[in-house]
Each structure stands twice: as C-alpha cells, then as structure tokens.
Coordinates of C-alpha atoms in Angstrom, one line a residue:
M3 CA -0.2 -7.1 -9.8
W4 CA 1.1 -6.0 -6.4
R5 CA 0.4 -2.4 -7.3
I6 CA -3.3 -3.3 -7.9
G7 CA -3.5 -5.2 -4.7
V8 CA -2.0 -2.2 -2.7
A9 CA -4.3 0.2 -4.5
F10 CA -7.3 -1.9 -3.6
L11 CA -6.2 -1.9 0.0
I12 CA -5.8 1.9 0.0
G13 CA -9.4 2.1 -1.1
H14 CA -10.5 0.0 1.8
C15 CA -8.5 2.1 4.2
C16 CA -10.0 5.3 2.9
L17 CA -13.4 4.0 3.7
H18 CA -12.5 2.7 7.2
W19 CA -10.8 6.0 8.1
L20 CA -14.1 7.9 7.6
P21 CA -16.0 8.8 10.8
G22 CA -19.2 7.7 9.1
L23 CA -20.4 6.1 5.9
P24 CA -21.3 8.4 3.0
P25 CA -25.0 8.5 2.1
W26 CA -26.0 6.3 -0.8
P27 CA -26.4 9.2 -3.4
Y28 CA -22.6 9.5 -3.4
A29 CA -22.5 6.1 -5.1
V30 CA -23.4 7.8 -8.4
L31 CA -20.3 10.0 -8.0
L32 CA -18.2 6.9 -7.2
A33 CA -19.4 5.1 -10.3
A34 CA -18.8 8.1 -12.5
A35 CA -15.2 8.5 -11.1
I36 CA -14.5 4.8 -11.9
V37 CA -15.7 5.3 -15.5
V38 CA -13.6 8.4 -15.9
A39 CA -10.5 6.7 -14.4
G40 CA -11.1 3.8 -16.7
M41 CA -11.3 6.0 -19.8
F42 CA -7.8 7.4 -18.8
R43 CA -6.6 3.9 -18.2
S44 CA -5.5 4.7 -14.7
V45 CA -5.5 1.1 -13.3
S46 CA -4.4 2.2 -9.8
I47 CA -7.1 4.8 -9.5
V48 CA -9.7 2.3 -10.6
A49 CA -8.5 -0.2 -8.1
I50 CA -8.6 2.4 -5.3
L51 CA -12.1 3.4 -6.2
C52 CA -13.3 -0.2 -6.5
G53 CA -11.8 -1.0 -3.2
F54 CA -13.6 1.9 -1.6
G55 CA -16.9 0.8 -3.2
W56 CA -16.4 -2.8 -2.2
A57 CA -15.8 -1.9 1.4
W58 CA -18.6 0.6 1.4
I59 CA -21.2 -2.0 0.3
H60 CA -20.2 -4.5 2.9
A61 CA -19.9 -1.9 5.7
Q62 CA -23.5 -0.7 4.9
A63 CA -24.7 -4.3 5.2
R64 CA -22.7 -4.9 8.4
I65 CA -24.0 -1.8 10.2
A66 CA -27.6 -2.6 9.2
D67 CA -27.3 -6.0 10.8
Q68 CA -27.1 -4.9 14.4
L69 CA -29.6 -4.9 17.3
P70 CA -32.1 -2.1 17.4
P71 CA -32.1 -0.1 20.7
Q72 CA -35.7 -1.0 21.4
L73 CA -34.8 -4.8 21.6
E74 CA -32.1 -4.3 24.3
G75 CA -33.0 -5.9 27.7
R76 CA -36.0 -7.8 26.4
D77 CA -36.6 -11.5 26.4
L78 CA -36.3 -12.7 22.8
L79 CA -36.8 -16.2 21.3
V80 CA -34.2 -17.2 18.8
V81 CA -33.5 -20.3 16.8
G82 CA -30.1 -21.0 15.3
S83 CA -27.0 -23.2 15.0
I84 CA -23.8 -23.2 17.1
V85 CA -21.0 -22.0 14.8
S86 CA -18.0 -21.9 17.1
I87 CA -15.9 -24.2 19.3
L88 CA -16.8 -24.3 23.0
D89 CA -14.2 -24.5 25.8
G90 CA -15.1 -27.8 27.4
R91 CA -13.7 -26.7 30.8
D92 CA -15.8 -23.6 31.0
L93 CA -18.8 -23.8 33.4
D94 CA -20.4 -20.8 31.7
P95 CA -19.9 -21.7 28.0
Q96 CA -19.6 -18.9 25.4
F97 CA -20.4 -19.5 21.8
E98 CA -21.6 -17.9 18.6
L99 CA -25.1 -18.5 17.2
E100 CA -26.1 -18.2 13.6
V101 CA -29.7 -17.2 13.8
D102 CA -32.3 -19.0 11.5
A103 CA -35.5 -17.5 13.0
A104 CA -36.1 -14.8 15.5
D105 CA -38.1 -11.6 16.1
P106 CA -37.7 -8.8 13.5
G107 CA -34.5 -6.9 14.0
V108 CA -32.4 -9.6 15.7
P109 CA -29.0 -9.8 14.0
R110 CA -28.0 -12.9 12.0
R111 CA -25.0 -13.7 14.3
L112 CA -24.9 -13.5 18.1
R113 CA -22.3 -14.1 20.8
L114 CA -24.0 -15.7 23.8
T115 CA -23.1 -16.8 27.3
W116 CA -25.0 -19.6 29.1
Y117 CA -24.4 -19.1 32.8
D118 CA -24.6 -22.3 35.0
A119 CA -25.6 -24.3 31.9
E120 CA -27.1 -27.7 32.7
L121 CA -26.8 -28.7 29.0
R122 CA -23.7 -28.6 26.9
P123 CA -24.3 -27.4 23.3
Q124 CA -22.1 -28.8 20.6
P125 CA -20.8 -27.1 17.4
G126 CA -23.3 -27.5 14.5
E127 CA -26.3 -28.3 16.7
R128 CA -29.5 -26.3 16.2
W129 CA -31.0 -24.8 19.3
Q130 CA -33.8 -22.7 20.5
F131 CA -33.0 -20.1 23.2
V132 CA -34.6 -17.3 25.2
V133 CA -32.0 -14.6 25.3
R134 CA -31.4 -11.0 26.4
L135 CA -29.2 -9.0 24.1
K136 CA -27.2 -5.8 24.0
R137 CA -25.8 -3.8 21.1
R138 CA -22.1 -4.0 20.1
N139 CA -20.1 -2.0 22.6
G140 CA -16.8 -1.9 24.4
F141 CA -14.3 0.3 26.1
A142 CA -12.2 2.7 24.0
N143 CA -9.2 2.8 26.3
P144 CA -5.9 3.6 24.3
G145 CA -3.9 0.4 24.0
G146 CA -6.7 -1.8 25.2
F147 CA -8.5 -4.5 23.3
D148 CA -11.2 -3.1 21.0
Y149 CA -14.0 -5.5 21.8
E150 CA -16.6 -3.5 19.8
G151 CA -14.3 -3.6 16.8
Y152 CA -13.8 -7.3 17.2
L153 CA -17.5 -7.9 17.2
F154 CA -17.9 -5.7 14.1
R155 CA -15.1 -7.5 12.2
S156 CA -16.5 -10.9 13.1
G157 CA -20.0 -10.0 11.9
I158 CA -21.5 -10.3 15.4
G159 CA -24.5 -8.0 15.6
A160 CA -25.2 -8.3 19.3
S161 CA -24.0 -10.1 22.5
G162 CA -25.9 -11.3 25.5
Y163 CA -26.8 -14.3 27.7
I164 CA -29.3 -17.1 27.7
R165 CA -32.2 -16.9 30.2
D166 CA -33.2 -19.7 32.5
D167 CA -36.3 -20.9 30.6
D168 CA -38.1 -24.1 29.7
R169 CA -38.1 -23.2 26.1
N170 CA -34.3 -23.6 25.9
T171 CA -34.0 -26.9 23.9
K172 CA -32.0 -28.6 21.2
L173 CA -34.0 -28.9 18.0
D174 CA -31.6 -30.8 15.6
E175 CA -28.4 -32.7 15.4
P176 CA -25.4 -31.1 13.6
Q177 CA -25.8 -30.6 9.9
M178 CA -23.3 -31.6 7.2
R179 CA -22.4 -28.0 6.4
Y180 CA -20.7 -27.8 9.8
A181 CA -18.6 -31.0 9.3
V182 CA -15.3 -29.0 9.4
L183 CA -16.3 -27.2 12.6
R184 CA -17.3 -30.5 14.1
A185 CA -14.0 -32.1 13.1
R186 CA -12.1 -29.2 14.7
A187 CA -14.1 -29.5 17.9
W188 CA -13.6 -33.3 18.0
L189 CA -9.8 -33.0 17.6
A190 CA -9.7 -30.3 20.3
A191 CA -11.7 -32.5 22.7
R192 CA -9.5 -35.5 22.0
I193 CA -6.4 -33.5 22.7
A194 CA -7.9 -32.3 26.0
A195 CA -8.8 -35.8 27.0
A196 CA -5.3 -37.1 26.1
V197 CA -3.2 -34.5 28.0
G198 CA -5.6 -33.8 30.9
E199 CA -5.2 -30.8 33.1
T200 CA -2.0 -29.1 31.9
S201 CA -0.9 -25.6 31.1
M202 CA 0.2 -26.7 27.7
L203 CA -3.4 -27.6 26.5
G204 CA -4.0 -24.3 24.9
I205 CA -0.7 -24.5 23.0
L206 CA -1.4 -28.0 21.7
Q207 CA -5.0 -27.1 20.6
G208 CA -3.8 -23.9 19.0
L209 CA -1.1 -25.7 17.0
A210 CA -3.4 -28.5 16.0
V211 CA -6.8 -26.8 15.2
G212 CA -6.2 -23.1 15.8
D213 CA -8.3 -23.1 19.0
T214 CA -6.5 -20.9 21.7
Q215 CA -9.4 -20.6 24.2
A216 CA -7.4 -22.7 26.7
M217 CA -4.4 -20.4 26.6
L218 CA -3.5 -18.8 29.9
P219 CA -3.1 -15.1 30.2
A220 CA 0.5 -15.5 31.5
Q221 CA 1.3 -17.5 28.3
W222 CA -0.1 -14.8 26.1
R223 CA 2.1 -12.2 27.9
V224 CA 5.2 -14.3 27.3
F225 CA 4.4 -14.9 23.7
A226 CA 3.7 -11.2 23.2
A227 CA 7.0 -10.2 24.9
T228 CA 9.0 -12.6 22.7
G229 CA 7.2 -11.8 19.5
T230 CA 6.0 -15.4 19.0
T231 CA 2.3 -14.9 19.3
H232 CA 1.7 -15.7 15.7
L233 CA 3.3 -19.1 16.1
M234 CA 0.9 -20.2 18.8
A235 CA -1.8 -21.0 16.3
I236 CA -1.9 -22.4 12.8
S237 CA -0.1 -19.8 10.8
G238 CA 1.4 -19.4 7.3
L239 CA 4.6 -21.0 8.4
H240 CA 2.8 -24.2 9.5
I241 CA 0.6 -24.4 6.4
S242 CA 3.6 -23.8 4.1
M243 CA 5.5 -26.6 5.8
I244 CA 2.7 -29.1 5.5
A245 CA 2.0 -28.1 1.8
M246 CA 5.7 -28.5 0.9
L247 CA 5.9 -31.9 2.6
A248 CA 2.8 -33.0 0.8
A249 CA 4.1 -31.7 -2.5
M250 CA 7.3 -33.7 -2.0
A251 CA 5.3 -36.9 -1.4
G252 CA 3.0 -36.0 -4.3
G253 CA 6.0 -35.9 -6.7
A254 CA 6.3 -39.7 -6.3
V255 CA 3.1 -40.1 -8.4
V256 CA 5.3 -40.7 -11.4
R257 CA 6.2 -44.1 -9.9
L258 CA 2.6 -45.3 -10.1
P259 CA 1.8 -47.8 -12.8
G260 CA 0.4 -46.1 -15.9
A261 CA 1.4 -42.6 -14.8
Q262 CA 3.7 -42.0 -17.7
R263 CA 1.1 -43.4 -20.1
L264 CA -1.4 -40.8 -18.8
R265 CA 1.2 -38.1 -19.0
I266 CA 1.1 -37.5 -15.3
T267 CA 4.3 -35.8 -14.2
A268 CA 5.9 -35.1 -10.8
V269 CA 4.8 -31.4 -11.2
H270 CA 1.2 -32.5 -11.4
G271 CA 1.5 -34.7 -8.3
Q272 CA 3.2 -31.9 -6.4
A273 CA 0.6 -29.3 -7.3
L274 CA -2.4 -31.5 -6.4
A275 CA -0.9 -32.8 -3.2
G276 CA 0.3 -29.4 -2.1
V277 CA -3.0 -27.6 -2.8
A278 CA -5.0 -30.4 -1.1
A279 CA -2.8 -30.3 2.0
A280 CA -2.9 -26.5 2.2
I281 CA -6.7 -26.4 1.9
G282 CA -7.2 -29.1 4.5
Y283 CA -4.9 -27.6 7.0
S284 CA -6.3 -24.1 6.4
L285 CA -9.8 -25.4 7.2
L286 CA -8.5 -26.8 10.4
A287 CA -7.2 -23.4 11.3
G288 CA -10.6 -21.7 10.8
M289 CA -9.5 -19.7 7.8
S290 CA -8.0 -16.7 9.6
V291 CA -6.6 -13.8 7.6
P292 CA -2.9 -15.1 7.8
T293 CA -4.3 -18.5 6.8
Q294 CA -6.2 -17.1 3.8
R295 CA -3.1 -15.2 2.7
T296 CA -0.9 -18.3 2.8
L297 CA -3.5 -20.5 1.1
L298 CA -4.0 -18.1 -1.8
M299 CA -0.3 -17.6 -2.3
L300 CA 0.2 -21.4 -2.3
C301 CA -2.6 -22.0 -4.7
I302 CA -1.2 -19.3 -7.1
Y303 CA 2.3 -20.8 -6.8
F304 CA 1.1 -24.4 -7.5
A305 CA -1.1 -23.2 -10.4
A306 CA 1.9 -21.5 -11.9
R307 CA 3.9 -24.7 -11.4
W308 CA 1.1 -26.7 -13.1
A309 CA 1.1 -24.4 -16.1
R310 CA 5.0 -24.3 -16.1
R311 CA 4.9 -20.5 -15.8
T312 CA 7.2 -18.2 -13.7
I313 CA 5.4 -15.6 -11.6
G314 CA 7.1 -13.0 -9.4
V315 CA 6.7 -13.4 -5.6
G316 CA 5.5 -9.8 -5.4
N317 CA 2.7 -10.5 -7.9
V318 CA 1.8 -13.6 -5.9
L319 CA 1.5 -11.4 -2.8
G320 CA -0.6 -8.9 -4.7
W321 CA -3.0 -11.6 -5.9
A322 CA -3.3 -12.9 -2.3
L323 CA -4.0 -9.4 -1.0
L324 CA -6.7 -8.9 -3.6
G325 CA -8.2 -12.3 -2.8
V326 CA -8.3 -11.7 1.0
L327 CA -9.9 -8.3 0.6
L328 CA -12.5 -9.7 -1.7
I329 CA -13.3 -12.5 0.8
D330 CA -13.1 -10.3 3.9
P331 CA -13.4 -6.5 3.3
F332 CA -12.9 -5.9 7.0
A333 CA -9.5 -7.6 7.1
P334 CA -7.7 -4.2 7.3
L335 CA -9.3 -3.6 10.7
A336 CA -7.4 -6.6 12.2
V337 CA -3.8 -6.1 13.3
G338 CA -3.0 -9.7 12.3
A339 CA -3.7 -8.9 8.6
W340 CA -1.1 -6.1 8.6
L341 CA 1.4 -8.2 10.5
S342 CA 0.9 -11.1 8.1
F343 CA 1.2 -9.2 4.8
G344 CA 3.7 -6.8 6.2
A345 CA 6.1 -9.5 7.3
V346 CA 6.0 -11.2 3.9
A347 CA 6.5 -7.8 2.1
I348 CA 9.5 -7.0 4.2
I349 CA 11.0 -10.4 3.4
I350 CA 10.4 -9.9 -0.3
A351 CA 12.0 -6.5 -0.2
A352 CA 15.0 -7.7 1.7
T353 CA 15.7 -10.7 -0.6

C-alpha cells in the first residue's frame, strides 16, 4: 500500500510543480491515460494519474475562489462566521471569516484585521462587517516565509481590514457546528487567565490546544535552532501518547460486570478507547497535517487490532498518506507535511 500512497503523492507534486494549470480539455487525455494504465494493470501509474487529477480539480476550485481585481480597495459588506481563535492580548485582533453572504466575487474565506477594535469577536459568532480587501500576495524572498502560499494552502481567498462603520455588528451567537472551535478558544482563554503575563503562555497554549499565537519570536528561533519546533504544538508524539494511555485504560473493560457474557474483550476496549482519545485530542489540535497523519495511522492500527489482523507499518503509513492527500490535496505545499511523513518513513526504514 505504501507504493500506492507514494505514487498518489507523486501525482500531486507533478501538478504543483507546473507553472500554471492545464486547460480543461486536457482532462480528456488524463481520463484516457487512466483507462489505458488500468487496462495494463499498472497500479502505480493509475495512482500517479489519479493524484494529478485530484490535485488539478481542487486547484482549479481554489484559484477560482479568489478576489477579482476590480473589488480591491472598495468598501464591501460581508456577512460570515468567525472560524479561528483570536489572541486575547492583541489590540488589533486578526481572525478568519467564513463568508455566508457578500457581493458577487468575494471569496468564501477571508483573513481580516480589526484595528482599534471596540468590540471583541468570539469564535463561532456570526458578524456583519464593512471591509476592504486585497488579493493574495506576499514577498518572494528566498528563504523567507511564503505568505501568499500560506493563504493559498489555507483556502483564504483575500485578506484585508475592517472599516470603521456603524454597520459592523454581531448578528448571531455561536452555532453548534463550531463547538470544537469554541472549546479550544475557551481552554486557551482559561490557560491565559490562570498563568497571567508570562513568556510561557504560548508554549502552554500550544501544547494544550495547538494555539501558538502567543509564542514569542525569540522562542521560535530557539526551537528552530534546536530542532524542537514540532514539539511546541500538539503533534503526532502527543496524540500517540494519549491514545496509548487511553488504550491501556480501555483494556480494563473486561473487568466490567457482564463484559465476558457480551464477548467484550480487552482488545475491543483498547481499540475504542484509543480511537476516541486520538480523535478528541486531534480535534483540540485543529487537525493539522501531522495530526491527520497520526490520527489515520492510529485508526488503521486499532482497526487491525479489532479485526485481529497484522498489517505492516509501511502499509499503515501508505494508507495515512493516501488519506491525508484525499482530505487536503494541498498538503504537499506545506513543509510540515514532508517533515511529518519523512520522519516516520526514516524511522521505519531504520528499524
């Protein structure tokens, strides 16, 4: 299975390396190539072509969802929900807005800054804003942060700021579909209230809920120099530890009255508790690419345990790679994805 996962990844990379997207008529050639490769039973070639097509479809949709040039610099009325955690210490809060209603051409997801905000939006709330937007852009300095690429990967079609206007108002309280986001924001706020003004706030919030907004630049430099950046937020290591501890506790289910009569074994308890803990902790982490990889691998592992089957670690990694690319076709554009899968692949090869 790992060969199929790598082939699917190669297809994505072939698309992302192109200077521009092929026109839609080439889709006929792609479909024909997939059919021919299938007739010759070349599974790897089929996986490469399918990966290319999957990334192509999503890239076309992502590029289409960006701000038209004629809307730049104009006052626009938008209505949407706050879909990110705000830094409570920031006087000029920044957040992402999922647009429900707006002028034609406004992207579905925006990154906004509210300068000198008199009101404090909360995650999940529905607001109406008057905004000025600009298209995705950023510096292309070698070795620098690719801000435009970050916006593209995150599905943010435009960035901008909120105008000082009487029409800026909250329309609705948080909805149930943002319950996880609200829980993460609540935990981050409780941690901030408990520890007060300390340089360790960003580290505590990062380890607890994956929110690293309060991290200091000096801390990031230290973590980068020591190679421990990936440990400063919820990562695969933390999720695996929690899942294994929960699985150990779940194995005690056999001691419950009636467990033997219902044919519930320790393996069942371990699988259920491990998967539940992994899913819950992954949701707290915001489902980043390393988190998705670990969650998928743990789910496959516990499913094999439940079915009492043995599955190779390489195949588990292949399934996880395939699942991550299906969920997020733009994962190869993030350095963290390569570090996450690369580190596990090196460990597998070494052992």
